[in-house]
Short mmCIF file of C-alpha atoms in Angstrom, two decimals:
data_model
loop_
_atom_site.label_atom_id
_atom_site.label_comp_id
_atom_site.label_asym_id
_atom_site.label_seq_id
_atom_site.Cartn_x
_atom_site.Cartn_y
_atom_site.Cartn_z
CA MET A 1 4.37 15.56 -31.89
CA ASN A 2 3.60 15.13 -35.56
CA GLY A 3 5.24 16.49 -38.63
CA ASP A 4 8.10 15.49 -40.84
CA PRO A 5 9.70 12.59 -39.00
CA LYS A 6 13.10 13.45 -40.43
CA GLU A 7 13.10 17.07 -39.33
CA ASN A 8 16.25 17.94 -37.45
CA ALA A 9 16.16 21.67 -37.07
CA ASP A 10 18.19 21.50 -33.85
CA ASP A 11 20.93 19.24 -35.06
CA HIS A 12 23.29 19.08 -38.00
CA SER A 13 23.32 15.30 -38.22
CA THR A 14 22.14 13.71 -41.43
CA ASP A 15 19.25 11.35 -41.95
CA GLU A 16 21.72 8.52 -42.14
CA ASP A 17 23.18 9.53 -38.77
CA GLN A 18 19.72 9.44 -37.25
CA ASN A 19 19.03 5.96 -38.57
CA TYR A 20 21.28 4.51 -35.93
CA LEU A 21 19.35 6.36 -33.24
CA TRP A 22 16.07 5.21 -34.79
CA ASP A 23 16.67 1.51 -35.41
CA ARG A 24 20.42 0.90 -35.16
CA THR A 25 20.87 0.73 -38.92
CA GLY A 26 23.48 2.80 -40.67
CA PRO A 27 26.80 3.91 -39.22
CA PRO A 28 26.77 4.13 -35.43
CA ASP A 29 26.66 7.56 -33.84
CA PRO A 30 29.54 7.54 -31.33
CA MET A 31 27.71 9.68 -28.80
CA VAL A 32 24.57 7.55 -29.00
CA GLN A 33 26.64 4.40 -28.66
CA HIS A 34 28.43 5.76 -25.62
CA LEU A 35 25.14 6.76 -23.99
CA GLU A 36 23.72 3.30 -24.72
CA GLU A 37 26.66 1.71 -22.93
CA VAL A 38 26.53 4.05 -19.96
CA LEU A 39 22.76 4.28 -19.52
CA GLY A 40 22.07 0.67 -20.44
CA THR A 41 23.42 -0.32 -17.02
CA LEU A 42 20.25 1.15 -15.50
CA HIS A 43 17.79 -0.95 -17.51
CA TYR A 44 15.09 -2.91 -15.74
CA ARG A 45 16.11 -6.29 -14.34
CA GLY A 46 13.14 -7.21 -12.16
CA GLY A 47 10.82 -10.16 -12.53
CA PRO A 48 7.03 -10.31 -12.67
CA PRO A 49 5.13 -9.99 -9.40
CA SER A 50 3.55 -13.21 -8.12
CA ALA A 51 0.11 -13.50 -6.52
CA ALA A 52 1.72 -13.35 -3.08
CA PRO A 53 4.94 -11.48 -3.79
CA SER A 54 7.77 -11.74 -1.30
CA ALA A 55 9.23 -8.31 -2.10
CA PRO A 56 6.89 -5.70 -0.70
CA VAL A 57 6.03 -2.62 -2.68
CA ILE A 58 6.46 -0.21 0.19
CA ARG A 59 5.33 3.31 -0.46
CA ARG A 60 7.30 6.20 0.90
CA LEU A 61 5.13 7.94 3.41
CA LEU A 62 5.19 11.03 5.41
CA PRO A 63 3.37 10.29 8.62
CA ARG A 64 0.39 12.57 8.92
CA TYR A 65 -0.07 13.59 12.49
CA ARG A 66 -3.05 15.76 11.95
CA VAL A 67 -6.79 15.19 12.08
CA LEU A 68 -7.86 12.87 9.31
CA PRO A 69 -10.68 13.83 6.97
CA PHE A 70 -12.64 10.74 7.98
CA SER A 71 -12.12 9.78 11.62
CA ALA A 72 -13.01 6.60 13.42
CA ALA A 73 -15.48 8.61 15.45
CA ALA A 74 -17.34 9.48 12.27
CA ALA A 75 -17.19 5.88 11.18
CA VAL A 76 -18.76 4.77 14.44
CA VAL A 77 -21.53 7.31 14.03
CA LEU A 78 -22.28 6.07 10.54
CA ALA A 79 -22.27 2.46 11.66
CA ALA A 80 -24.32 2.96 14.80
CA ALA A 81 -27.04 5.07 13.28
CA GLY A 82 -27.12 3.26 9.96
CA MET A 83 -27.10 6.73 8.52
CA TRP A 84 -26.56 7.95 5.05
CA LEU A 85 -23.95 6.06 3.13
CA LEU A 86 -21.39 7.45 0.76
CA LEU A 87 -22.89 5.73 -2.19
CA ARG A 88 -22.93 6.19 -5.88
CA GLY A 89 -21.72 4.26 -8.84
CA ASP A 90 -21.41 0.50 -8.78
CA GLY A 91 -24.26 -1.68 -7.62
CA GLY A 92 -22.19 -3.80 -5.30
CA TRP A 93 -19.50 -6.43 -5.02
CA GLU A 94 -19.53 -10.04 -6.14
CA LEU A 95 -19.41 -12.90 -3.69
CA ALA A 96 -17.81 -16.21 -4.59
CA GLU A 97 -15.98 -19.23 -3.15
CA VAL A 98 -18.81 -19.62 -0.66
CA VAL A 99 -18.29 -22.26 2.02
CA GLY A 100 -20.96 -22.95 4.60
CA SER A 101 -23.77 -20.63 5.59
CA VAL A 102 -23.38 -17.06 4.38
CA THR A 103 -26.16 -14.48 4.47
CA VAL A 104 -26.65 -11.03 3.01
CA ASP A 105 -29.14 -9.04 5.09
CA SER A 106 -30.21 -12.34 6.66
CA ASP A 107 -30.95 -13.94 3.26
CA PRO A 108 -28.86 -17.04 2.55
CA ILE A 109 -26.79 -16.96 -0.62
CA GLY A 110 -25.91 -19.89 -2.83
CA ALA A 111 -22.61 -20.57 -4.54
CA THR A 112 -22.39 -16.92 -5.59
CA GLY A 113 -24.06 -13.69 -4.61
CA ARG A 114 -23.77 -9.96 -4.43
CA LEU A 115 -23.21 -7.53 -1.57
CA GLY A 116 -24.88 -4.22 -2.22
CA PRO A 117 -24.17 -0.88 -0.60
CA GLY A 118 -25.53 -0.79 2.93
CA GLN A 119 -26.02 -4.55 3.11
CA TRP A 120 -24.68 -6.70 5.94
CA LEU A 121 -22.82 -9.91 5.23
CA LYS A 122 -22.58 -12.59 7.90
CA THR A 123 -20.67 -15.83 7.92
CA ALA A 124 -21.64 -18.66 10.25
CA LYS A 125 -19.25 -20.89 12.12
CA ASP A 126 -17.03 -22.77 9.62
CA ALA A 127 -18.30 -20.55 6.77
CA ARG A 128 -16.28 -18.23 4.57
CA VAL A 129 -16.71 -16.25 1.39
CA ARG A 130 -14.53 -14.19 -0.95
CA VAL A 131 -15.70 -10.66 -1.73
CA THR A 132 -14.41 -9.06 -4.93
CA VAL A 133 -13.63 -5.43 -4.16
CA ALA A 134 -14.61 -3.59 -7.34
CA ASP A 135 -11.62 -4.00 -9.67
CA ILE A 136 -8.86 -3.57 -7.11
CA GLY A 137 -8.68 -6.84 -5.26
CA SER A 138 -10.55 -9.13 -2.93
CA VAL A 139 -11.29 -9.80 0.71
CA LEU A 140 -11.60 -13.28 2.20
CA VAL A 141 -14.14 -13.22 4.99
CA HIS A 142 -13.54 -15.77 7.75
CA PRO A 143 -16.09 -17.63 9.87
CA GLU A 144 -18.28 -15.75 12.34
CA SER A 145 -17.71 -12.40 10.73
CA HIS A 146 -20.11 -9.54 10.32
CA LEU A 147 -19.39 -6.77 7.86
CA ARG A 148 -21.14 -4.18 5.75
CA LEU A 149 -20.35 -2.48 2.43
CA LEU A 150 -20.37 1.26 3.15
CA ALA A 151 -19.18 2.81 -0.08
CA THR A 152 -17.97 1.84 -3.50
CA ARG A 153 -17.03 4.52 -5.99
CA ALA A 154 -14.60 3.61 -8.74
CA GLY A 155 -11.34 5.49 -8.52
CA THR A 156 -12.39 7.36 -5.38
CA GLU A 157 -13.25 5.18 -2.42
CA HIS A 158 -14.15 1.64 -1.47
CA ARG A 159 -15.07 1.21 2.19
CA LEU A 160 -16.15 -1.71 4.36
CA GLU A 161 -17.23 -1.76 7.96
CA LEU A 162 -16.00 -4.78 9.90
CA ALA A 163 -18.13 -5.02 13.03
CA ARG A 164 -16.54 -8.25 14.16
CA GLY A 165 -14.67 -11.22 12.75
CA LYS A 166 -11.67 -11.59 10.52
CA ILE A 167 -10.85 -10.69 6.95
CA GLU A 168 -7.83 -11.12 4.72
CA ALA A 169 -7.50 -8.32 2.23
CA MET A 170 -5.49 -8.47 -0.97
CA ILE A 171 -5.57 -5.09 -2.65
CA ALA A 172 -3.65 -3.85 -5.66
CA ALA A 173 -4.56 -0.22 -5.98
CA PRO A 174 -3.21 3.23 -5.39
CA PRO A 175 -3.03 4.14 -1.71
CA ARG A 176 -6.06 5.45 0.17
CA LEU A 177 -8.60 3.87 -2.09
CA PHE A 178 -9.67 1.00 0.14
CA PHE A 179 -10.68 1.45 3.79
CA VAL A 180 -11.98 -0.82 6.50
CA ASN A 181 -13.74 0.82 9.41
CA THR A 182 -13.74 -1.02 12.72
CA PRO A 183 -15.13 0.05 16.08
CA SER A 184 -11.68 1.14 17.24
CA ALA A 185 -9.72 2.24 14.16
CA ILE A 186 -9.71 2.50 10.38
CA ALA A 187 -7.38 0.38 8.30
CA VAL A 188 -6.30 2.41 5.31
CA ASP A 189 -4.91 0.38 2.49
CA LEU A 190 -1.73 1.66 0.93
CA GLY A 191 -1.30 -1.24 -1.49
CA CYS A 192 -1.11 -4.52 0.36
CA ILE A 193 -2.23 -7.87 1.68
CA TYR A 194 -3.29 -7.95 5.29
CA THR A 195 -5.46 -9.66 7.89
CA LEU A 196 -7.74 -7.70 10.18
CA GLU A 197 -9.55 -9.25 13.11
CA VAL A 198 -12.09 -7.54 15.39
CA ALA A 199 -13.69 -8.89 18.54
CA GLU A 200 -17.13 -7.98 19.89
CA ASP A 201 -15.64 -5.51 22.36
CA GLY A 202 -13.80 -3.62 19.62
CA ARG A 203 -10.36 -5.01 20.40
CA GLY A 204 -8.53 -6.35 17.41
CA LEU A 205 -5.38 -7.16 15.50
CA LEU A 206 -4.03 -6.06 12.12
CA GLU A 207 -1.31 -8.17 10.51
CA VAL A 208 0.28 -7.08 7.24
CA ALA A 209 1.69 -9.72 4.91
CA PHE A 210 2.66 -7.47 2.01
CA GLY A 211 2.76 -3.75 1.41
CA ILE A 212 1.81 -1.27 4.09
CA VAL A 213 -1.32 -0.24 5.97
CA SER A 214 -2.04 2.95 7.84
CA PHE A 215 -4.10 2.22 10.95
CA GLU A 216 -5.79 5.40 12.13
CA ARG A 217 -8.07 7.01 14.60
CA GLN A 218 -8.30 10.78 14.80
CA GLU A 219 -4.76 12.02 15.40
CA ARG A 220 -3.33 8.63 16.32
CA GLU A 221 -1.78 6.75 13.43
CA SER A 222 0.23 3.57 13.18
CA ILE A 223 2.03 2.73 9.96
CA VAL A 224 2.25 -1.03 9.68
CA PRO A 225 4.61 -2.49 7.07
CA ALA A 226 4.92 -6.07 5.86
CA ASN A 227 5.59 -8.73 8.50
CA ALA A 228 4.37 -6.41 11.23
CA ALA A 229 1.22 -6.29 13.31
CA CYS A 230 -0.68 -3.79 15.38
CA ARG A 231 -3.33 -4.26 18.04
CA MET A 232 -6.22 -1.91 18.59
CA GLY A 233 -8.54 -1.13 21.48
CA PRO A 234 -11.86 0.70 21.81
CA LEU A 235 -10.53 3.47 24.05
CA VAL A 236 -7.07 3.89 22.56
CA GLY A 237 -7.53 3.12 18.87
CA PRO A 238 -4.48 1.67 17.09
CA GLY A 239 -1.69 0.45 19.35
CA THR A 240 2.02 0.58 18.57
CA PRO A 241 3.09 -1.64 15.66
CA TYR A 242 5.67 -4.37 16.08
CA PHE A 243 7.27 -6.96 13.85
CA THR A 244 5.66 -10.33 14.36
CA ASP A 245 9.00 -11.96 15.17
CA ALA A 246 9.63 -9.55 18.05
CA PRO A 247 10.35 -11.14 21.46
CA GLU A 248 7.16 -12.13 23.29
CA PRO A 249 8.13 -10.14 26.42
CA LEU A 250 8.39 -7.04 24.22
CA LYS A 251 4.92 -7.65 22.79
CA ARG A 252 3.44 -8.16 26.26
CA SER A 253 5.07 -5.02 27.62
CA LEU A 254 3.92 -3.07 24.58
CA ASP A 255 0.37 -4.28 25.15
CA THR A 256 0.56 -3.10 28.75
CA TYR A 257 1.98 0.26 27.70
CA ASP A 258 -0.60 0.85 24.98
CA PHE A 259 -3.78 -0.46 26.56
CA GLN A 260 -3.28 -0.77 30.30
CA GLY A 261 -1.70 2.55 31.12
CA GLY A 262 1.61 0.77 31.66
CA GLY A 263 3.76 3.87 32.13
CA ASP A 264 7.50 3.87 32.78
CA GLU A 265 7.84 0.23 33.83
CA ALA A 266 6.23 -1.12 30.67
CA LEU A 267 8.09 1.35 28.46
CA ASN A 268 11.45 0.46 30.01
CA ALA A 269 10.71 -3.21 29.44
CA VAL A 270 9.99 -2.52 25.75
CA LEU A 271 13.20 -0.54 25.40
CA ASP A 272 15.24 -3.26 27.12
CA GLN A 273 13.82 -6.01 24.91
CA ALA A 274 14.07 -4.11 21.62
CA ARG A 275 16.29 -5.55 18.90
CA THR A 276 17.65 -3.60 15.94
CA ARG A 277 14.61 -4.63 13.92
CA ASP A 278 12.26 -3.29 16.58
CA THR A 279 13.13 0.26 15.58
CA LEU A 280 9.69 0.24 13.92
CA THR A 281 8.16 0.07 17.40
CA LEU A 282 10.55 2.57 18.91
CA TRP A 283 9.99 5.09 16.13
CA HIS A 284 6.26 5.05 16.85
CA LEU A 285 6.95 5.36 20.58
CA LEU A 286 8.64 8.70 19.88
CA TRP A 287 5.09 9.91 19.27
CA ARG A 288 3.41 8.01 22.08
CA ALA A 289 5.89 8.66 24.87
CA THR A 290 5.44 11.62 27.19
CA GLY A 291 7.76 13.83 29.22
CA ASP A 292 11.21 12.41 29.79
CA GLN A 293 10.12 9.10 28.25
CA ILE A 294 10.76 10.60 24.81
CA GLY A 295 14.42 11.13 25.60
CA ARG A 296 14.81 7.52 26.74
CA VAL A 297 13.13 6.26 23.58
CA PHE A 298 15.39 8.46 21.44
CA ASP A 299 18.52 7.23 23.22
CA ARG A 300 17.58 3.58 22.79
CA LEU A 301 16.55 4.06 19.15
CA ALA A 302 19.76 5.94 18.39
CA ALA A 303 21.80 3.17 20.02
CA LEU A 304 20.17 0.59 17.75
CA ALA A 305 20.18 2.68 14.58
CA SER A 306 22.13 5.94 14.33
CA PRO A 307 19.94 8.76 13.10
CA PRO A 308 20.81 10.50 9.83
CA ALA A 309 23.03 13.57 10.07
CA SER A 310 20.03 15.87 9.64
CA VAL A 311 18.34 14.50 12.77
CA THR A 312 19.10 15.94 16.20
CA ARG A 313 18.05 14.85 19.67
CA GLN A 314 16.55 18.22 20.33
CA GLY A 315 14.59 18.11 17.10
CA ILE A 316 13.16 14.69 17.85
CA LEU A 317 12.24 15.68 21.39
CA GLY A 318 10.38 18.55 19.78
CA ARG A 319 8.78 16.06 17.35
CA ASP A 320 10.15 17.82 14.29
CA GLN A 321 8.24 16.16 11.46
CA THR A 322 10.98 16.60 8.88
CA MET A 323 13.47 14.88 11.15
CA LEU A 324 11.04 12.12 12.04
CA GLN A 325 10.40 11.52 8.33
CA ALA A 326 14.13 11.45 7.58
CA TRP A 327 14.74 8.90 10.32
CA TRP A 328 11.79 6.79 9.16
CA ASP A 329 13.16 6.78 5.61
CA GLU A 330 16.49 5.53 6.90
CA LEU A 331 15.01 2.90 9.23
CA GLU A 332 12.57 1.61 6.62
CA LEU A 333 15.43 0.43 4.43
CA GLY A 334 16.44 -1.99 7.15
CA TRP A 335 12.98 -3.47 7.50
CA ARG A 336 12.65 -4.66 3.90
CA MET B 1 -4.56 -14.88 -10.03
CA GLY B 2 -6.64 -17.38 -11.88
CA SER B 3 -5.42 -20.39 -13.81
CA VAL B 4 -1.86 -21.52 -14.37
CA GLY B 5 -2.40 -20.60 -18.00
CA ASP B 6 -3.27 -17.06 -16.98
CA ARG B 7 -0.07 -16.81 -14.95
CA ALA B 8 2.04 -17.97 -17.88
CA ALA B 9 0.33 -15.48 -20.16
CA PHE B 10 0.94 -12.74 -17.65
CA ALA B 11 4.61 -13.66 -17.40
CA GLY B 12 4.80 -13.21 -21.16
CA LEU B 13 3.18 -9.84 -20.85
CA HIS B 14 5.72 -8.81 -18.25
CA GLU B 15 8.59 -9.98 -20.38
CA ARG B 16 7.40 -7.90 -23.32
CA TYR B 17 6.40 -4.73 -21.52
CA ALA B 18 8.47 -4.46 -18.32
CA SER B 19 11.15 -2.40 -20.05
CA MET B 20 8.58 0.00 -21.43
CA VAL B 21 6.96 0.41 -18.03
CA HIS B 22 10.32 0.93 -16.34
CA GLY B 23 11.35 3.49 -18.91
CA ILE B 24 8.15 5.48 -18.51
CA VAL B 25 8.52 5.36 -14.73
CA LEU B 26 12.17 6.36 -14.86
CA ALA B 27 11.27 9.39 -16.95
CA ARG B 28 9.20 10.66 -14.05
CA VAL B 29 10.47 9.43 -10.69
CA PRO B 30 13.84 9.02 -8.95
CA LEU B 31 15.85 5.95 -9.89
CA ASP B 32 15.55 4.37 -6.46
CA GLU B 33 11.75 4.49 -6.59
CA ALA B 34 11.41 3.06 -10.09
CA ASP B 35 11.50 -0.67 -9.39
CA ASP B 36 8.79 -0.47 -6.73
CA LEU B 37 6.51 1.45 -9.06
CA VAL B 38 7.07 -1.04 -11.89
CA GLN B 39 5.89 -3.81 -9.57
CA GLU B 40 2.88 -1.71 -8.61
CA VAL B 41 1.95 -1.13 -12.24
CA PHE B 42 1.94 -4.83 -12.97
CA LEU B 43 -0.07 -5.61 -9.84
CA ILE B 44 -2.69 -3.11 -10.97
CA ALA B 45 -2.58 -4.55 -14.48
CA MET B 46 -3.10 -8.06 -13.06
CA ARG B 47 -6.32 -6.95 -11.48
CA LYS B 48 -7.55 -4.80 -14.32
CA LEU B 49 -6.71 -7.14 -17.16
CA PRO B 50 -10.24 -8.56 -17.38
CA THR B 51 -11.50 -5.04 -18.09
CA LEU B 52 -9.26 -4.51 -21.13
CA ARG B 53 -11.52 -4.26 -24.17
CA ASP B 54 -8.98 -4.45 -26.97
CA PRO B 55 -6.09 -6.86 -26.32
CA ALA B 56 -4.19 -5.33 -29.23
CA ALA B 57 -4.05 -2.05 -27.33
CA ILE B 58 -2.43 -3.54 -24.25
CA GLY B 59 0.80 -1.57 -24.68
CA PRO B 60 -0.82 1.88 -24.65
CA TRP B 61 -3.16 0.64 -21.89
CA LEU B 62 -0.19 -0.33 -19.74
CA ALA B 63 1.54 2.95 -20.60
CA ARG B 64 -1.49 4.88 -19.34
CA ILE B 65 -1.58 2.89 -16.09
CA THR B 66 2.13 3.58 -15.66
CA ARG B 67 1.78 7.32 -16.12
CA ASN B 68 -1.16 7.38 -13.71
CA VAL B 69 0.84 5.51 -11.10
CA THR B 70 3.64 8.06 -11.35
CA VAL B 71 1.18 10.92 -11.03
CA ARG B 72 -0.27 9.37 -7.87
CA PHE B 73 3.23 8.74 -6.57
CA HIS B 74 4.01 12.43 -6.77
CA ARG B 75 0.68 13.41 -5.25
CA THR B 76 1.16 11.21 -2.20
CA ARG B 77 4.69 12.29 -1.55
CA ALA B 78 4.84 15.10 0.97
CA ARG B 79 8.54 15.70 0.88
CA THR B 80 10.45 17.72 -1.66
CA ARG B 81 10.70 16.05 -5.05
CA ARG B 82 14.14 14.53 -5.65
CA LEU B 83 14.74 14.41 -9.35
CA HIS B 84 17.74 12.96 -10.98
CA ARG B 85 19.22 16.43 -11.48
CA ASP B 86 19.31 16.94 -7.68
CA LEU B 87 21.07 13.63 -7.21
CA ALA B 88 23.70 14.57 -9.76
CA ALA B 89 24.09 18.12 -8.47
CA ASN B 90 24.38 17.23 -4.79
CA PRO B 91 26.75 14.36 -4.26
CA ASN B 92 26.81 12.87 -0.77
CA PRO B 93 28.92 10.18 0.86
CA GLY B 94 26.58 7.44 -0.31
CA ARG B 95 26.89 8.35 -3.99
CA PRO B 96 29.11 6.71 -6.60
CA GLY B 97 32.57 8.22 -6.93
CA GLU B 98 33.03 11.03 -9.42
CA GLY B 99 34.05 9.69 -12.80
CA SER B 100 32.78 6.17 -12.08
CA PRO B 101 30.51 4.56 -14.70
CA MET B 102 27.54 4.75 -12.34
CA ALA B 103 28.20 8.43 -11.65
CA GLU B 104 28.29 9.10 -15.38
CA ALA B 105 25.05 7.16 -15.88
CA LEU B 106 23.33 9.12 -13.14
CA GLU B 107 24.60 12.39 -14.49
CA ALA B 108 23.35 11.56 -17.98
CA LEU B 109 20.02 10.52 -16.48
CA ALA B 110 19.89 13.84 -14.65
CA VAL B 111 20.41 15.76 -17.87
CA ILE B 112 17.69 13.70 -19.58
CA GLY B 113 15.50 14.53 -16.60
CA SER B 114 15.85 18.20 -17.45
CA LEU B 115 14.43 17.72 -20.95
CA PRO B 116 10.77 18.10 -21.96
CA GLU B 117 8.68 15.09 -20.98
CA ALA B 118 8.07 13.81 -24.52
CA TYR B 119 11.83 13.71 -25.21
CA ARG B 120 12.63 12.34 -21.78
CA GLU B 121 10.45 9.29 -22.02
CA THR B 122 11.46 8.39 -25.56
CA LEU B 123 15.17 8.79 -24.87
CA ILE B 124 15.02 6.65 -21.75
CA LEU B 125 13.18 3.92 -23.59
CA ARG B 126 15.84 4.03 -26.31
CA LEU B 127 19.03 4.52 -24.33
CA VAL B 128 18.27 2.89 -20.96
CA GLU B 129 15.85 0.14 -21.91
CA GLY B 130 17.40 -0.53 -25.30
CA LEU B 131 14.18 -0.39 -27.30
CA SER B 132 14.47 0.68 -30.93
CA GLY B 133 12.33 3.45 -32.37
CA PRO B 134 9.91 1.02 -34.04
CA GLN B 135 9.63 -0.97 -30.81
CA ILE B 136 8.87 2.19 -28.84
CA ALA B 137 6.14 3.10 -31.31
CA ASP B 138 4.71 -0.41 -31.29
CA ARG B 139 4.57 -0.74 -27.51
CA THR B 140 3.49 2.73 -26.47
CA GLY B 141 1.00 3.26 -29.29
CA HIS B 142 2.65 6.49 -30.47
CA THR B 143 3.06 6.91 -34.22
CA PRO B 144 6.50 6.06 -35.64
CA GLY B 145 6.70 9.60 -36.93
CA SER B 146 6.26 11.23 -33.56
CA VAL B 147 8.64 8.80 -31.87
CA ARG B 148 11.30 9.57 -34.47
CA VAL B 149 10.85 13.33 -34.03
CA ASN B 150 11.09 13.02 -30.25
CA LEU B 151 14.17 10.85 -30.49
CA CYS B 152 15.97 13.13 -32.90
CA ARG B 153 15.10 16.42 -31.24
CA GLY B 154 15.57 14.96 -27.80
CA MET B 155 19.01 13.62 -28.68
CA ALA B 156 20.03 16.94 -30.23
CA LEU B 157 19.05 18.76 -27.05
CA LEU B 158 20.69 16.12 -24.87
CA LYS B 159 23.97 16.40 -26.78
CA GLN B 160 23.85 20.17 -26.47
CA ARG B 161 23.32 20.07 -22.71
CA LEU B 162 25.94 17.40 -22.16
CA ARG B 163 28.47 19.50 -24.10
CA THR B 164 27.52 22.55 -22.02
CA ASN B 165 28.01 20.59 -18.81
CA THR B 166 31.39 19.34 -20.01
CA ARG B 167 32.55 22.89 -20.80
CA LYS B 168 31.39 24.09 -17.35
CA GLU B 169 33.31 21.28 -15.64
CA GLN B 170 36.43 22.10 -17.65
CA ARG B 171 36.21 25.77 -16.65
CA THR B 172 35.72 24.74 -13.00
CA HIS B 173 38.86 22.60 -13.13
CA GLU B 174 40.77 25.47 -14.74
CA TRP B 175 39.85 27.73 -11.86
#
């Protein structure tokens, strides 16, 4: 807005009155002073983020239990056929901090290199390399890993395919800009630092250190916050997330439930072992459980963390998305 | 993050601009979301800093990143937007008691939230973050003239709406 800076068509205060508002010179305006005192209590008090911040920036999410625009099945097709790639824009990503033998399309690289769209990067035993992901972060590639750059389009999409091995991703970007396809699921970055490991048979593990990752395959989605992990399998896709400090018997029973058709016995064991903090796991089980299992999961979850007033047992048994979101919002506060 | 020197420089950047970023965020998102988004802005800035062409324009550059982050925040939210005015209009058991300083602050914030965006942002930077008009102009890159106009007109409108709210409350009590 330009124009006479001293215009005050909507107010009868004088120029002198407005000086206090402008730069605190002149006689104080009582109303302005009062608002300064009252509103000043809300001023920012935080500190700068560190490279590995301890306070996660967790985004508020509504779980999306619908078919995703880019499914794991499509990712597998692209990877298997080496088909057309979603390419445009940048020529590739820089490679640095090279240790040991690292190749790009079977050509060894020196101290630095570049990974172009469609190219495969391989690290030998005891080798590692850091990949700069456009201008949004980096990925540390561990030994014996095999990955390919699928797409890199500034502001739209950056996508890797991890065929096997382990990566640590540190991404500072808006959500749903960075993706990692694996044989069993897609890790969708929502602003975070995480480790993703994939074995030859497509089984794997996602561990989130900071932020939050959505782990997806078709209609199955696991939302994995900081200090939590989630397994994946070739037939199931993403498993049920759990906090890494959960009791080992709970993790074993969860593994059986998710990937070995564990049924009631495994589910009951998970419910018995669950602590208050394991409401992350139980919330996801509300979606995974079938038949009367859902009621048991609800009862156990409600015993550990009372649902908000807007949430009813009947609604949850009917998988009311608004209620599930409301309960997630409440539970999430306790996970931070 | 680069060298220790880079970290120290970045800390200085945060010290100078965190209030501006918070104020811009607060003009657009609910109070309880603001701190997270401020952190996100600075994480993005950390990564993008090497791409900044003109270091002298870092304030407006950061302001643009901040506004973009708030736009994305609203795009990714699927639930109904909760603006400050809803918080003030719908007290619930978890809210500060009526008449408490925090309640008054939230109510004032709600009224500011009902103002046009240009007034909203400038008033929050002035009244919440404590920046003077010249500081607001310097950090955001807006001209001093436009900042002064926004402050003056915004404050006039704010006073008017606060007076209207006070009269409504008085009539309610009379009933």
